[in-house]
Short mmCIF file of C-alpha atoms in Angstrom, two decimals:
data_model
loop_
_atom_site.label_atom_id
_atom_site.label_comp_id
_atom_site.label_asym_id
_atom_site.label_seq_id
_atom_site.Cartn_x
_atom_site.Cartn_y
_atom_site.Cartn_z
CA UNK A 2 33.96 -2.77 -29.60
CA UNK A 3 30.12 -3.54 -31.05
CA UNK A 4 27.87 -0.50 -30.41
CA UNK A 5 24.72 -1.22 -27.89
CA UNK A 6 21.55 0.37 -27.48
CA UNK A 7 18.39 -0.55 -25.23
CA UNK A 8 18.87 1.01 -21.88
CA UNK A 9 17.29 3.47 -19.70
CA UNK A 10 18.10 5.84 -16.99
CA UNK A 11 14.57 5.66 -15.82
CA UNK A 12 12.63 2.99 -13.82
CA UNK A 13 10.97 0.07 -15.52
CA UNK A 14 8.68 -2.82 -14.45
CA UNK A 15 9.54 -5.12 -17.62
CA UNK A 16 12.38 -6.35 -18.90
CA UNK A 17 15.23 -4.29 -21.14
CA UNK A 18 16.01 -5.48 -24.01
CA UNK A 19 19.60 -4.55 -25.32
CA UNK A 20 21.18 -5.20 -28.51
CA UNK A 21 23.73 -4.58 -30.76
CA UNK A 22 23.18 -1.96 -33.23
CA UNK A 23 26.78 -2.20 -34.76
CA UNK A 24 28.98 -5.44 -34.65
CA UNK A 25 32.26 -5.85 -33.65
CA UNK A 26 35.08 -5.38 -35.87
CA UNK A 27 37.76 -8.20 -35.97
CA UNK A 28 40.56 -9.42 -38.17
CA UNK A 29 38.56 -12.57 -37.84
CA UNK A 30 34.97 -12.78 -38.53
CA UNK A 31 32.81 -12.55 -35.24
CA UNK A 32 31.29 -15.83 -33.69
CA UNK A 33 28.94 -14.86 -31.51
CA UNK A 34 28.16 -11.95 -28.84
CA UNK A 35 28.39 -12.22 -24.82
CA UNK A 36 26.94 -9.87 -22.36
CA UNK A 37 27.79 -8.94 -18.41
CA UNK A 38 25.71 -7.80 -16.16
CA UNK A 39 27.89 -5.65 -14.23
CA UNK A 40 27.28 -3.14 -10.72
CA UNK A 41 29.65 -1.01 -11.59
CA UNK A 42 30.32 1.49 -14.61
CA UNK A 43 33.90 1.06 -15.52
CA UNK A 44 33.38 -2.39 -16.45
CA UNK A 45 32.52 -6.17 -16.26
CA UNK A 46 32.38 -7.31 -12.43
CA UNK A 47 30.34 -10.47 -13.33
CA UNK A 48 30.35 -13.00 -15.75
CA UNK A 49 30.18 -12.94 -19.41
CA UNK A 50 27.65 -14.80 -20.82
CA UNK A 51 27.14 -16.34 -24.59
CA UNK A 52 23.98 -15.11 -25.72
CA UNK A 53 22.55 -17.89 -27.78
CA UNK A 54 21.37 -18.97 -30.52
CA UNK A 55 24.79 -17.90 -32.25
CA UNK A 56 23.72 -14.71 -34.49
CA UNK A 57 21.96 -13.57 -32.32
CA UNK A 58 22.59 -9.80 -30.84
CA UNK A 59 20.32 -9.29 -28.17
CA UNK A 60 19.21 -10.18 -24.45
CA UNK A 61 16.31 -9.72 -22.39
CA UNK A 62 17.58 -8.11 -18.97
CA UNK A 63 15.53 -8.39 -16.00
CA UNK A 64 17.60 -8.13 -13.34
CA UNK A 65 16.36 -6.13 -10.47
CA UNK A 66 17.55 -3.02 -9.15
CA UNK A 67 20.04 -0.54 -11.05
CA UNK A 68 22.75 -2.24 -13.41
CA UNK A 69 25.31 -1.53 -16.41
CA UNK A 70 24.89 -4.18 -19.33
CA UNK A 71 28.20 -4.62 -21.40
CA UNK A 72 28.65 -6.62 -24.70
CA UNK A 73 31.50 -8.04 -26.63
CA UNK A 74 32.04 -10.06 -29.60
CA UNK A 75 34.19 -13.49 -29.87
CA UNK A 76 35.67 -14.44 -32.89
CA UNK A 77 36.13 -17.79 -34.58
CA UNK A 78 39.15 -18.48 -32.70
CA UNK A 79 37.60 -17.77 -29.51
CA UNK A 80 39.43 -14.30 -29.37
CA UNK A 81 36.72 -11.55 -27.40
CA UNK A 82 36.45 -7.69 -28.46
CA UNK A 83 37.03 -4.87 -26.57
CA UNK A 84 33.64 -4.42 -24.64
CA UNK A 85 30.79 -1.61 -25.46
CA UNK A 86 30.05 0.86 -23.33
CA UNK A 87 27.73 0.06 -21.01
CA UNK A 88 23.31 0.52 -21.12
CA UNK A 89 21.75 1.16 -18.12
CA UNK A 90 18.87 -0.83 -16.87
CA UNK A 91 16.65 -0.07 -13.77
CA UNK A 92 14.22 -2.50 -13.01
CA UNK A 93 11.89 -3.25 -10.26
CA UNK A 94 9.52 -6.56 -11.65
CA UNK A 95 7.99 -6.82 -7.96
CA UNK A 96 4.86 -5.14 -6.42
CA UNK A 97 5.26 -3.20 -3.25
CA UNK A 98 3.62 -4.51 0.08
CA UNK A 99 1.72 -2.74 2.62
CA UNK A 100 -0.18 -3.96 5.71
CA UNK A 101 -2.04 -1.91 7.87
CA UNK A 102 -2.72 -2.43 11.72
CA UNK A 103 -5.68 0.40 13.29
CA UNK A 104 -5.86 1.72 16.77
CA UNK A 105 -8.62 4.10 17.29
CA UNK A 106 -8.05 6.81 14.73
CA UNK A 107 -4.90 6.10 13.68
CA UNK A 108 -3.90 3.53 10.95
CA UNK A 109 -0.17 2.19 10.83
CA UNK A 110 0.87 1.46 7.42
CA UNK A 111 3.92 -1.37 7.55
CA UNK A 112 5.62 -0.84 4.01
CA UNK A 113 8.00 -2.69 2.04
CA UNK A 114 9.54 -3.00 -1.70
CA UNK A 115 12.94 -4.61 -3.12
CA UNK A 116 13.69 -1.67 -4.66
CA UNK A 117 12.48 1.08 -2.93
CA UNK A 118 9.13 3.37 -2.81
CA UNK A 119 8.36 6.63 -3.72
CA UNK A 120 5.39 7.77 -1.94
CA UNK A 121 2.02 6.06 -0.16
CA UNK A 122 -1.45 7.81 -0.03
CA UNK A 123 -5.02 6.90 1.39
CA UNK A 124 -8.54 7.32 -0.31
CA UNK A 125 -12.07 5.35 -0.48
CA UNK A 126 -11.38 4.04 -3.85
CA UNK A 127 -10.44 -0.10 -4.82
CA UNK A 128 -9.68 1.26 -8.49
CA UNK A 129 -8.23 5.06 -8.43
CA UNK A 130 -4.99 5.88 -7.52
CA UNK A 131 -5.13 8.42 -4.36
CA UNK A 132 -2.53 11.52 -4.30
CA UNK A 133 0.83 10.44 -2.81
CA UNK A 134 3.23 11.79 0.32
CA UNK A 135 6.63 11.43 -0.75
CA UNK A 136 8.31 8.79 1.21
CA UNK A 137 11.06 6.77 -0.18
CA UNK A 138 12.10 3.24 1.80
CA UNK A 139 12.70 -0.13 1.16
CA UNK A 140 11.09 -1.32 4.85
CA UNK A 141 9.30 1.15 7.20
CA UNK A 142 6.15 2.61 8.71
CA UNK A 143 3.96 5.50 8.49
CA UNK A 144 1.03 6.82 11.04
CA UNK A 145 -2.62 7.88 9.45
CA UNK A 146 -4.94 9.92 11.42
CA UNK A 147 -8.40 9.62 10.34
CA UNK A 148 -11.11 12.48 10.30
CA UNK A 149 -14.31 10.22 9.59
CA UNK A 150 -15.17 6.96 10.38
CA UNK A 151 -15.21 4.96 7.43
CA UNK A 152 -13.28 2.13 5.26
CA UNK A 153 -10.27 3.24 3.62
CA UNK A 154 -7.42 2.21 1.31
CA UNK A 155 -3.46 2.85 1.59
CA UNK A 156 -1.93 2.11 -1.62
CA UNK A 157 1.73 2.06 -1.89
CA UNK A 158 3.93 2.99 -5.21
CA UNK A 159 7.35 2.18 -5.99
CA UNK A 160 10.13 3.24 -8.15
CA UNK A 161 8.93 1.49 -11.24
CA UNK A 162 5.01 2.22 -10.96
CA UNK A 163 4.30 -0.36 -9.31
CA UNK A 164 1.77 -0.13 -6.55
CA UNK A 165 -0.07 -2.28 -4.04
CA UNK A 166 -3.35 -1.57 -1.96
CA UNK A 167 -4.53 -2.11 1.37
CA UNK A 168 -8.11 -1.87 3.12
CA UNK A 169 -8.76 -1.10 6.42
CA UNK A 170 -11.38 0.37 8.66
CA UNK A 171 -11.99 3.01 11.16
CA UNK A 172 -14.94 2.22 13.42
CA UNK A 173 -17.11 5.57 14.62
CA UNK A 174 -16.71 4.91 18.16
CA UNK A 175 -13.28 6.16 17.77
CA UNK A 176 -14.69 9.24 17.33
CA UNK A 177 -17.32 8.47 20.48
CA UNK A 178 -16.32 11.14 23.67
CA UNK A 179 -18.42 8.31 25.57
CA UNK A 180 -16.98 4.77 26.54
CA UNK A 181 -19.25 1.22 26.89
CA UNK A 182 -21.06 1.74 30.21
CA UNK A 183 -21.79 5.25 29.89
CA UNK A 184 -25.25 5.84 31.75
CA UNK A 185 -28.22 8.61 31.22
CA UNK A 186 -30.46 8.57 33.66
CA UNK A 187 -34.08 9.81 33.65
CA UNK A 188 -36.01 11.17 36.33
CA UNK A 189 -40.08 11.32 36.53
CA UNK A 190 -40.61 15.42 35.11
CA UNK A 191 -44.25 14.37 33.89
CA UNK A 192 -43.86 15.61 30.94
CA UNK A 193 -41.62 14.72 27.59
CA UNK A 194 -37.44 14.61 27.71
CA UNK A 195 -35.15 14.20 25.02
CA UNK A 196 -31.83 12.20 24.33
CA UNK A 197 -29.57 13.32 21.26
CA UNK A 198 -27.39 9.95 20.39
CA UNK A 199 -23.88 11.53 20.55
CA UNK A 200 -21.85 8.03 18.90
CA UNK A 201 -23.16 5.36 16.14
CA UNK A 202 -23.13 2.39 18.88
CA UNK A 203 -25.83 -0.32 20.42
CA UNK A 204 -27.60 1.00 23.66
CA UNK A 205 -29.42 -0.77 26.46
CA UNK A 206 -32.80 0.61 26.91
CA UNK A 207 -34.10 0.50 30.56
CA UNK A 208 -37.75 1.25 31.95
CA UNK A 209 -38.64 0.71 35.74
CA UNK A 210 -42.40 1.65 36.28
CA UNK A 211 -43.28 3.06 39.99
CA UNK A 212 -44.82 0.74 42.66
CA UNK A 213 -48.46 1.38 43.25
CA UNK A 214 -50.13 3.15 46.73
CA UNK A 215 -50.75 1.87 49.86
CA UNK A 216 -53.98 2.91 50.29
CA UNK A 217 -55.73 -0.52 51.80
CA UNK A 218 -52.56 -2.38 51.93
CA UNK A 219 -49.17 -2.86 49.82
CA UNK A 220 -49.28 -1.84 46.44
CA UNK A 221 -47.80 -3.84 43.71
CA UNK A 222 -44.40 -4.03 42.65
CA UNK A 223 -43.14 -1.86 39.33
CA UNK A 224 -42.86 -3.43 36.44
CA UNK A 225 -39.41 -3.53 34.29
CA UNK A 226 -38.40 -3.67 30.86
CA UNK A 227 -34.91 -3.68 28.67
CA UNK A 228 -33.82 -4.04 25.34
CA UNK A 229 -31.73 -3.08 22.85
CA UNK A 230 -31.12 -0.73 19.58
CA UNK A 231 -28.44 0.49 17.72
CA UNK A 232 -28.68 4.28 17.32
CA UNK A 233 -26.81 6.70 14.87
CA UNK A 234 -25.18 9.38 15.92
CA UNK A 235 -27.91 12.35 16.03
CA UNK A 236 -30.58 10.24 16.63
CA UNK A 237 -32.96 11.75 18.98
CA UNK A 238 -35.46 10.23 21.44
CA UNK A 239 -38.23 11.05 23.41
CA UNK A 240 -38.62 9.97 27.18
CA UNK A 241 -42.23 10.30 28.38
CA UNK A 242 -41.90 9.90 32.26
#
């Protein structure tokens, strides 16, 4: 049986290259080499194929997922060797994929990868990795609660390094206590009142002045104003009235 090195018992995201370190011993003079691509580890369950140009003694495996890599020798008179032991190659050549759908706070990350994953994790950063929660599945979803408003990114890494990114956004008014429509209302005090914005949102400013006396006859109508203004949260204003 030839002798075959190139193999790995760790993850790649390239092809393995395996070849044969010592040849095949025959009472005829050795041909050329085949090579199986087998699932199991106490032999060939596939098909043995020449690896050509004759002479040569090695082959570029990239198969994906976990698999045992036999060679053999054939003679002149067509006549095959015992096979080698087998090389291990694991190989994942595909990126991950992640898509994200938001509700409110909370981010649903939809994740995927032929092979498998080993973890996901969220930051503010396109180029930098983030730190990743262990979670290991070839389809399935996670939950994200957010702290801040803000645009992050999930990435998503697999078995072989591989990783894929995805942005999203979390608007402030999920953090808002205060729904669309919320009304403040501001009475006459004569003097100065203050509003603290409590959400980053557009508001509806609206002024009603009072109707003058009656001294002499009807006075005239108030007048009215409206408009509008987007606030940050914090924001204060002052209400003369």
């Amino acid at each position: 049986a030839p002798v075959i090195t190139g193999g790995s018992d760790s993850w790649s995201n390239a092809a393995k290259t395996i070849s044969v370190t010592t040849d095949s011993t025959s009472s005829s003079p050795i041909s050329y080499y085949q090579y199986c691509i087998s699932g199991i580890t106490s032999g060939c369950n596939g098909a043995w194929t020449d690896i050509l140009p004759v002479g040569t003694k090695s082959v570029s495996i990239s198969t994906n997922g976990t698999r045992y890599i036999y060679m053999r020798g054939v003679n002149e008179v067509g006549s095959a060797s015992t096979p080698s032991s087998y090389q291990t190659t694991m190989i994942d050549t595909s990126d991950p994929t992640v898509t994200v759908s938001v509700s409110g706070k909370v981010a649903t990350f939809t994740i995927s990868d032929n092979i498998g994953t080993v973890g996901y994790g969220v930051n503010q950063s396109t180029t930098s990795e983030p730190s990743y929660t262990s979670y290991a599945t070839t389809s399935g979803s996670r939950t994200w609660t957010a702290s801040a408003a803000g645009t992050y990114q999930v990435w998503v890494k697999d078995n072989a390094g591989r990783t894929a990114r995805a942005q999203f956004t979390i608007a402030s008014t999920a953090f808002c206590a205060y729904s669309s429509g919320q009304v403040w209302n501001y009475a006459y005090t004569g003097g100065v009142q203050s509003f603290s914005v409590p959400c980053d949102g557009t508001y509806k400013l609206e002024v009603w002045g009072a109707q003058g006396g009656t001294i002499g006859g009807a006075g005239g109508k108030g007048g009215y104003s409206s408009g509008y203004i987007y606030l940050n949260a914090e924001d204060k204003l002052y209400v003369n009235i």
